XYZ file of C-alpha atoms in Angstrom:
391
model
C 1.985 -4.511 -0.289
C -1.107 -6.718 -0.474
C -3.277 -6.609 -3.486
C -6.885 -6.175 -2.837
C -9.579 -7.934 -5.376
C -12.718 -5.706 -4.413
C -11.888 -1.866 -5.033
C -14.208 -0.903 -2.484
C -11.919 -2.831 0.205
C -8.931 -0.737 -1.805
C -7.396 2.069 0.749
C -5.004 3.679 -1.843
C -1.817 6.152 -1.160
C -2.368 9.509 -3.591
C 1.622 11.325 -3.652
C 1.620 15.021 -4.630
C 4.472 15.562 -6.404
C 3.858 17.794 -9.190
C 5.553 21.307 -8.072
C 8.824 22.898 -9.128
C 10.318 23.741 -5.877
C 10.674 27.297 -6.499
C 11.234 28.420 -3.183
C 13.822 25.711 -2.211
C 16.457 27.175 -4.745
C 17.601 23.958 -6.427
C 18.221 22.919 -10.072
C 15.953 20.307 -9.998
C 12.502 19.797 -8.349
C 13.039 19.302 -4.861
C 11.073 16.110 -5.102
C 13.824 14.346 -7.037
C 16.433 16.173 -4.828
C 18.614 13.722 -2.469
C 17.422 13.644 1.066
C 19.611 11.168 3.323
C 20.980 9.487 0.334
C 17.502 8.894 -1.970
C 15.607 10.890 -4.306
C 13.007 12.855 -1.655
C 9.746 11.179 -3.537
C 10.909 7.867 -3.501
C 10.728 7.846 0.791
C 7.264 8.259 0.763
C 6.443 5.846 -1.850
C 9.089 3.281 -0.048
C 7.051 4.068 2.912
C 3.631 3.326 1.508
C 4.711 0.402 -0.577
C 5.996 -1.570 2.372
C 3.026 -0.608 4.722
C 0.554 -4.201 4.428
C -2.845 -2.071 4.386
C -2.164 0.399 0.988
C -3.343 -1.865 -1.840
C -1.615 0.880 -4.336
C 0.234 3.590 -4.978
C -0.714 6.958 -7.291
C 2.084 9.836 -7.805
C 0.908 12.943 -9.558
C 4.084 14.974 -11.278
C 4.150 17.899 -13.802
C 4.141 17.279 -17.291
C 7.634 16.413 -18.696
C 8.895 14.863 -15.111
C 8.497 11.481 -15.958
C 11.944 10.641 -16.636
C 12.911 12.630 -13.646
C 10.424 10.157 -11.615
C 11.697 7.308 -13.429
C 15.333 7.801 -12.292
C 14.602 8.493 -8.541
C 12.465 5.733 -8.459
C 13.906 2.566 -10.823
C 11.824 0.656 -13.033
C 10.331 -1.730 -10.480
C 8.711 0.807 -8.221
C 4.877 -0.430 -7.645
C 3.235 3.101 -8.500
C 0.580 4.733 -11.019
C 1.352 7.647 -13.054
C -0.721 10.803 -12.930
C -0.531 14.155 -14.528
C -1.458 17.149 -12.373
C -2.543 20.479 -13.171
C -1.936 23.999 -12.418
C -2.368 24.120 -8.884
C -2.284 21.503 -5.775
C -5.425 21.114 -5.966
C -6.221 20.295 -9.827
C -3.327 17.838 -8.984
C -5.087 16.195 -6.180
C -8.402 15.922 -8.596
C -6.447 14.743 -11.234
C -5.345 12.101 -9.175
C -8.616 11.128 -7.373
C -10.421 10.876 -10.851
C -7.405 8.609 -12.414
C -8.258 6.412 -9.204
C -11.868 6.158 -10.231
C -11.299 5.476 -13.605
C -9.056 2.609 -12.260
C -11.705 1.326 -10.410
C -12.184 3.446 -7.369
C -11.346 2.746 -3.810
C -12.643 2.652 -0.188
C -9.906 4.791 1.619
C -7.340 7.576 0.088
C -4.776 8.853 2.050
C -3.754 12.266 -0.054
C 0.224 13.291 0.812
C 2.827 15.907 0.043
C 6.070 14.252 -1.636
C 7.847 17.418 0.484
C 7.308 15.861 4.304
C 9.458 12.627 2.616
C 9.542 10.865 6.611
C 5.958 9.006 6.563
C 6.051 6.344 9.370
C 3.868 3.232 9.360
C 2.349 3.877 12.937
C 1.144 8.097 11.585
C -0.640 5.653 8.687
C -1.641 3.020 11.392
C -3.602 6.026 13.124
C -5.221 7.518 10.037
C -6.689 3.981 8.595
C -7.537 3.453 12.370
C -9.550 6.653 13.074
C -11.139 6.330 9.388
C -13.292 3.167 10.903
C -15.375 5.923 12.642
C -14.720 9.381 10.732
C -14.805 10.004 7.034
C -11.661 12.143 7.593
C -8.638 12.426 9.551
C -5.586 14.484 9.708
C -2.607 14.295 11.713
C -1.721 17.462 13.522
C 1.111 18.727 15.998
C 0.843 21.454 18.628
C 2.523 24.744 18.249
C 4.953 25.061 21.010
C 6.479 28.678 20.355
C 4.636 31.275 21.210
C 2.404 32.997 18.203
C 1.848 36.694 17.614
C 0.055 38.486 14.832
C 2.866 41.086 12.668
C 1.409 43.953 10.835
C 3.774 46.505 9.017
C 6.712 44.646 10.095
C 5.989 45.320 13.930
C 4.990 43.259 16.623
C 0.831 43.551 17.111
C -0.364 41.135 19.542
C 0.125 37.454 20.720
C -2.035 35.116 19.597
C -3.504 31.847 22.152
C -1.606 29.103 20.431
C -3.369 26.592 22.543
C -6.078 26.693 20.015
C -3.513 26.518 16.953
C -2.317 23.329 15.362
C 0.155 22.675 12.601
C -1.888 20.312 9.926
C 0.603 17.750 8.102
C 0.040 14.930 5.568
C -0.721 12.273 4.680
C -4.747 12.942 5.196
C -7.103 9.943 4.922
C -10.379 10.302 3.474
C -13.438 8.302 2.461
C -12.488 7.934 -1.459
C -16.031 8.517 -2.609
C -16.557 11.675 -0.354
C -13.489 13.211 -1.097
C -13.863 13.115 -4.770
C -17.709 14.691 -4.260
C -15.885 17.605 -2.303
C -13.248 18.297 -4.653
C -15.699 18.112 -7.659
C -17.914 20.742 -5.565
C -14.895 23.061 -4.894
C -14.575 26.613 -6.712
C -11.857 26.597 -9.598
C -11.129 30.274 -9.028
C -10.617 29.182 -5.433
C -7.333 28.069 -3.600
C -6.468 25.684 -1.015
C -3.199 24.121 0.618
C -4.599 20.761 1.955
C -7.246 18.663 0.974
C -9.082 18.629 4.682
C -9.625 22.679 3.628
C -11.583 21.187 0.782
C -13.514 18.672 2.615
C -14.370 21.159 5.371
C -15.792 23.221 2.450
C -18.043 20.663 1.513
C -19.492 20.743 5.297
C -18.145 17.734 6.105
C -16.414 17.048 9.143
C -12.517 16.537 9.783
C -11.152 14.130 12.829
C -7.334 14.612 14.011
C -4.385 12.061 14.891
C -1.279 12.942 16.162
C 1.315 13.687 13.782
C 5.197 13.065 14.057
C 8.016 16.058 14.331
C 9.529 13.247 11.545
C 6.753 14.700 8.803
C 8.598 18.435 9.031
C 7.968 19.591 5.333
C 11.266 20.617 2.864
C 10.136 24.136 1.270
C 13.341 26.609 1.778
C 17.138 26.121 0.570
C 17.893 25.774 4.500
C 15.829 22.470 4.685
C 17.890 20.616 2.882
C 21.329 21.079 4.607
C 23.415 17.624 3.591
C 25.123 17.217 6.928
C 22.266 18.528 9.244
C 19.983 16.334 8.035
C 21.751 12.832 7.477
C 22.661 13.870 11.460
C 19.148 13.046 12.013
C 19.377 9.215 11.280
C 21.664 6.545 12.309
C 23.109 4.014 9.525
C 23.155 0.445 11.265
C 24.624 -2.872 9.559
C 23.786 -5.969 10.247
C 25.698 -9.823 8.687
C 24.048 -12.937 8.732
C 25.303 -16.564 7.397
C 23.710 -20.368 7.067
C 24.998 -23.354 6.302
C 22.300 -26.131 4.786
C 23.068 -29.529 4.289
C 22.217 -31.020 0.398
C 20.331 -34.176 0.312
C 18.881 -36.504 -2.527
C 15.137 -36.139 -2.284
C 14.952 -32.314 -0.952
C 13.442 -29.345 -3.027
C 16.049 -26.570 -3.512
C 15.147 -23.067 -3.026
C 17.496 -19.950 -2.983
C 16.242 -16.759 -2.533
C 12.618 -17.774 -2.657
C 12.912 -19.295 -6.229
C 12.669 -22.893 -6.948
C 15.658 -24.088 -8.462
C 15.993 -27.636 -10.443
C 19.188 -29.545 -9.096
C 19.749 -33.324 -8.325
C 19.805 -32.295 -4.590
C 18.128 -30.291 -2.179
C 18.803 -28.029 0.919
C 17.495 -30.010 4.385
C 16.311 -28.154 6.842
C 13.251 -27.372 9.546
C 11.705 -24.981 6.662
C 12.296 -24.733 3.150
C 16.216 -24.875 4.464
C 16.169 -21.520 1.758
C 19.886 -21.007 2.801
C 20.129 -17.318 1.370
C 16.827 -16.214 2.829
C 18.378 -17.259 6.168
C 21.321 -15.362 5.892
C 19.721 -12.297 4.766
C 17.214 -12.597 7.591
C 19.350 -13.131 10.073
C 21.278 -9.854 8.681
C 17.765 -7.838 9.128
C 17.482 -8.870 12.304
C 21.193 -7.806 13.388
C 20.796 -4.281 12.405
C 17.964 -4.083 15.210
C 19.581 -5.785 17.297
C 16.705 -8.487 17.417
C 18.327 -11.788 17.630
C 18.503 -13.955 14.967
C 16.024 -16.666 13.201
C 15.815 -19.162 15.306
C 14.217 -16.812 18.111
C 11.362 -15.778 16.174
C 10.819 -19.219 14.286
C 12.135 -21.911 16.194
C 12.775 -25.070 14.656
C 11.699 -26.507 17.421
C 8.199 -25.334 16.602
C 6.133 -27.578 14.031
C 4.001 -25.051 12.520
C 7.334 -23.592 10.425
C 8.031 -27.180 8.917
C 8.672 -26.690 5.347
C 7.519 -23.364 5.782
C 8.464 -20.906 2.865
C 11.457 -18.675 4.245
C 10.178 -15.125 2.129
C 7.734 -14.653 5.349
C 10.751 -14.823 7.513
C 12.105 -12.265 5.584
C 8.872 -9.867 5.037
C 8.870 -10.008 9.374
C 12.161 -8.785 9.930
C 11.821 -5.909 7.387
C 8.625 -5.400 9.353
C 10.405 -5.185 12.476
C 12.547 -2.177 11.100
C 9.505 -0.583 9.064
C 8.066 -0.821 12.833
C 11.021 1.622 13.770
C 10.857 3.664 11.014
C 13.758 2.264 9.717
C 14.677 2.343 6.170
C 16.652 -0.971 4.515
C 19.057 1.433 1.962
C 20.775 -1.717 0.814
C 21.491 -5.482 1.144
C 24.797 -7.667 -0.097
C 24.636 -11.108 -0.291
C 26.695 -14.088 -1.335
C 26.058 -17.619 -2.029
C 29.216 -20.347 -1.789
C 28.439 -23.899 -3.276
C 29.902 -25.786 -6.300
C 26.924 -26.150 -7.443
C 24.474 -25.533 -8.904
C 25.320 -22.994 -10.984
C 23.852 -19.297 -9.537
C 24.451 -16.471 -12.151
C 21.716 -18.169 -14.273
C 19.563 -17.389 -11.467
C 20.962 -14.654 -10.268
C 18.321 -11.257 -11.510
C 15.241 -13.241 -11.034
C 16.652 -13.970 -7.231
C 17.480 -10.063 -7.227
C 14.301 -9.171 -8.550
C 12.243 -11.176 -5.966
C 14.012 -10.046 -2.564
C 13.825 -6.289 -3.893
C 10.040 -6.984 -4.262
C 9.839 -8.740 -0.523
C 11.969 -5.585 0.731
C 10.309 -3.301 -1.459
C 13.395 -1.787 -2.870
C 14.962 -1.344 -5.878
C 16.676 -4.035 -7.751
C 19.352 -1.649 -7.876
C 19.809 -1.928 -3.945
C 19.727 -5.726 -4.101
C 23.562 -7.284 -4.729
C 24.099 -11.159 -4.782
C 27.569 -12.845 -5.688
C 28.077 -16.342 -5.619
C 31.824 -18.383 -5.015
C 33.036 -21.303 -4.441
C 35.691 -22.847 -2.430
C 37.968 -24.362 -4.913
C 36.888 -27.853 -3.972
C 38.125 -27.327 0.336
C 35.878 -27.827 2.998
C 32.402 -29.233 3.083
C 30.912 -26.542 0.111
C 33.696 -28.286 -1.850
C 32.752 -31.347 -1.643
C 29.373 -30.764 -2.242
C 27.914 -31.678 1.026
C 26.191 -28.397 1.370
C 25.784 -24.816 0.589
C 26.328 -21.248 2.816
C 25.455 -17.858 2.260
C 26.396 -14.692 3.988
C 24.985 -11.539 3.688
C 25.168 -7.926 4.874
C 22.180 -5.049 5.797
C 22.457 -1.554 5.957
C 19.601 0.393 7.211
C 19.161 3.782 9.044
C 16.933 4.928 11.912
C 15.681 7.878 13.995
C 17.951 9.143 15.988
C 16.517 8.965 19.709
């Protein structure tokens, strides 16, 4: 997630999640109910967090859910707190003016925490169309046929060629969105914020949605079986071997570590980076390292091995994948990892933006057999697990 310095370059993610779920019949909000295995709020904010052009992300809850949030997102979830209001609309406002207190932004893209299933390329076409439109929606057609109902009986069809279902997220010119919702009637209601901006007589584009962005209202929605159905759970393994050498920097896990040797290699020779790469790559079914960054090729000399990383989780991001958890494991004699071991933890959850609590590392050693025991170099394994779309 890249961190602008001008707000007005800032496109910011806004994450309604401030209702109780009545209709869904659970005991909790069905925000912080579990949807393929996570908390539903933290998907979209997973989503938004890993995409490279939101600078930051806002989540507006009820008052009192803060724990709630807390749990089903961990403590090192890049987000701002807001408080909403009565109805989905004080929330959104709420939101927008804790954004411009904060020092504003160029873009906003406003979504519901209920449609969890945000894919980068639905915010690729938002941002995109926003370079000519100061709004834009994404929107499916309606494929079953439509009819009017009056008194519980059939009246009349109704041309559903000229009906679209409206999803979120919708992208807006910050500035102009805040004027509209400032301008727009308290004792008036209104489900999305492109109602609000079309009340201010300002015009709304459209980009195609995704079937993905369906939105989680009624008990039936959230069938456990029926919907983990809907995604395949992949697992990749990766492992590296670096030679240590007098003279050579030593870096594991994209920290600097002091040591009287240091890994050799084409790049930083970052030996658990590698691994876990390499493990990325194999739940796509994308090769391994070397094919993307060949060490063959001189512009990745001593290059630092997190961007290897932050490309292969781009490559499943690109899928609409989601990384659920990675286990790793580093075998030398030395030097000693457990010192190291949460600030390694701590920095790969941040490249895979995930929680720490999805990010395991062990370390072994060999009991002084084979060339890790005699301390002629170190290896590291590691394991992926993602899931993807079903095709």
């Amino acid at each position: 997630m890249v961190q602008a310095s001008d707000p007005s370059d800032k496109t910011h993610a806004l994450i309604v999640a401030a209702g109780t779920g009545a209709r869904a019949g659970l005991d909790l909000p069905k925000q912080f109910e579990l949807i393929r295995g996570k908390p539903m709020v933290r998907h979209s904010v997973e989503s938004f967090s890993s995409h490279a052009a939101i600078d930051r992300i806002w989540i507006v809850i009820a008052e009192g859910q803060e724990e709630q949030l807390g749990k089903a997102l961990g403590p090192d979830s890049p987000h701002q707190v807001v408080i909403g209001g009565a109805t989905r609309q004080q929330s959104v406002f709420n939101g927008l003016t804790a954004i411009r207190n904060g020092g504003g932004a160029k873009n906003i893209l406003v979504h519901d925490a209920a449609r969890p299933f945000v894919s980068h390329p639905v915010i690729d076409r938002l941002i995109e169309r926003l370079g000519s439109a100061a709004a834009a929606i994404p929107v499916l057609p309606c494929v079953d046929t439509m009819v009017q109902i009056n008194d519980n009986q059939l009246d009349q069809t109704v041309d559903r060629d000229s009906l679209w279902r409206v999803q979120t997220p919708q992208a807006f010119d910050f500035a102009k969105l805040l004027v509209a919702h400032e301008r727009f009637p308290a004792d008036e209601n209104a489900s999305d914020d492109a109602q609000i901006f079309r009340a201010a007589g300002r015009a709304v584009a459209v980009v195609d949605g995704d079937e993905a962005l369906k939105k989680y209202t009624l008990p039936g929605d959230f069938g456990g079986e029926r919907t983990l159905n809907m995604r395949q759970i992949r697992t990749g393994m990766g492992y590296d071997v670096h030679r240590l050498a007098a003279g050579e920097e030593l870096w594991l896990g994209g920290l600097k570590i002091e040591h009287d040797k240091g890994l050799a290699g084409h790049s930083d020779a970052d030996v658990l980076m590698h691994a876990l790469t390499d493990a990325l790559l194999g739940t796509i079914a994308a090769g391994d390292i070397g094919d993307h960054f060949p060490p063959s090729d001189p512009q990745w000399r001593g290059a630092a091995s997190a961007q290897f990383l932050e490309y292969a989780a781009s490559l499943i991001a690109e899928k609409g994948g989601i990384i659920h958890n990675v286990d790793m494991t580093v075998i030398c004699e030395a030097p000693k990892i457990k010192p190291h071991r949460e600030s390694i933890r701590r920095n790969i959850a941040e490249i895979l933006s995930i929680g720490m609590d999805q990010v395991s590392l062990k370390a072994t050693t060999t009991e002084g057999l084979g060339f890790t025991g005699r301390k002629e170099g170190m290896a590291a394994q590691a394991i992926a697990t993602i899931s993807l779309e079903e095709n």
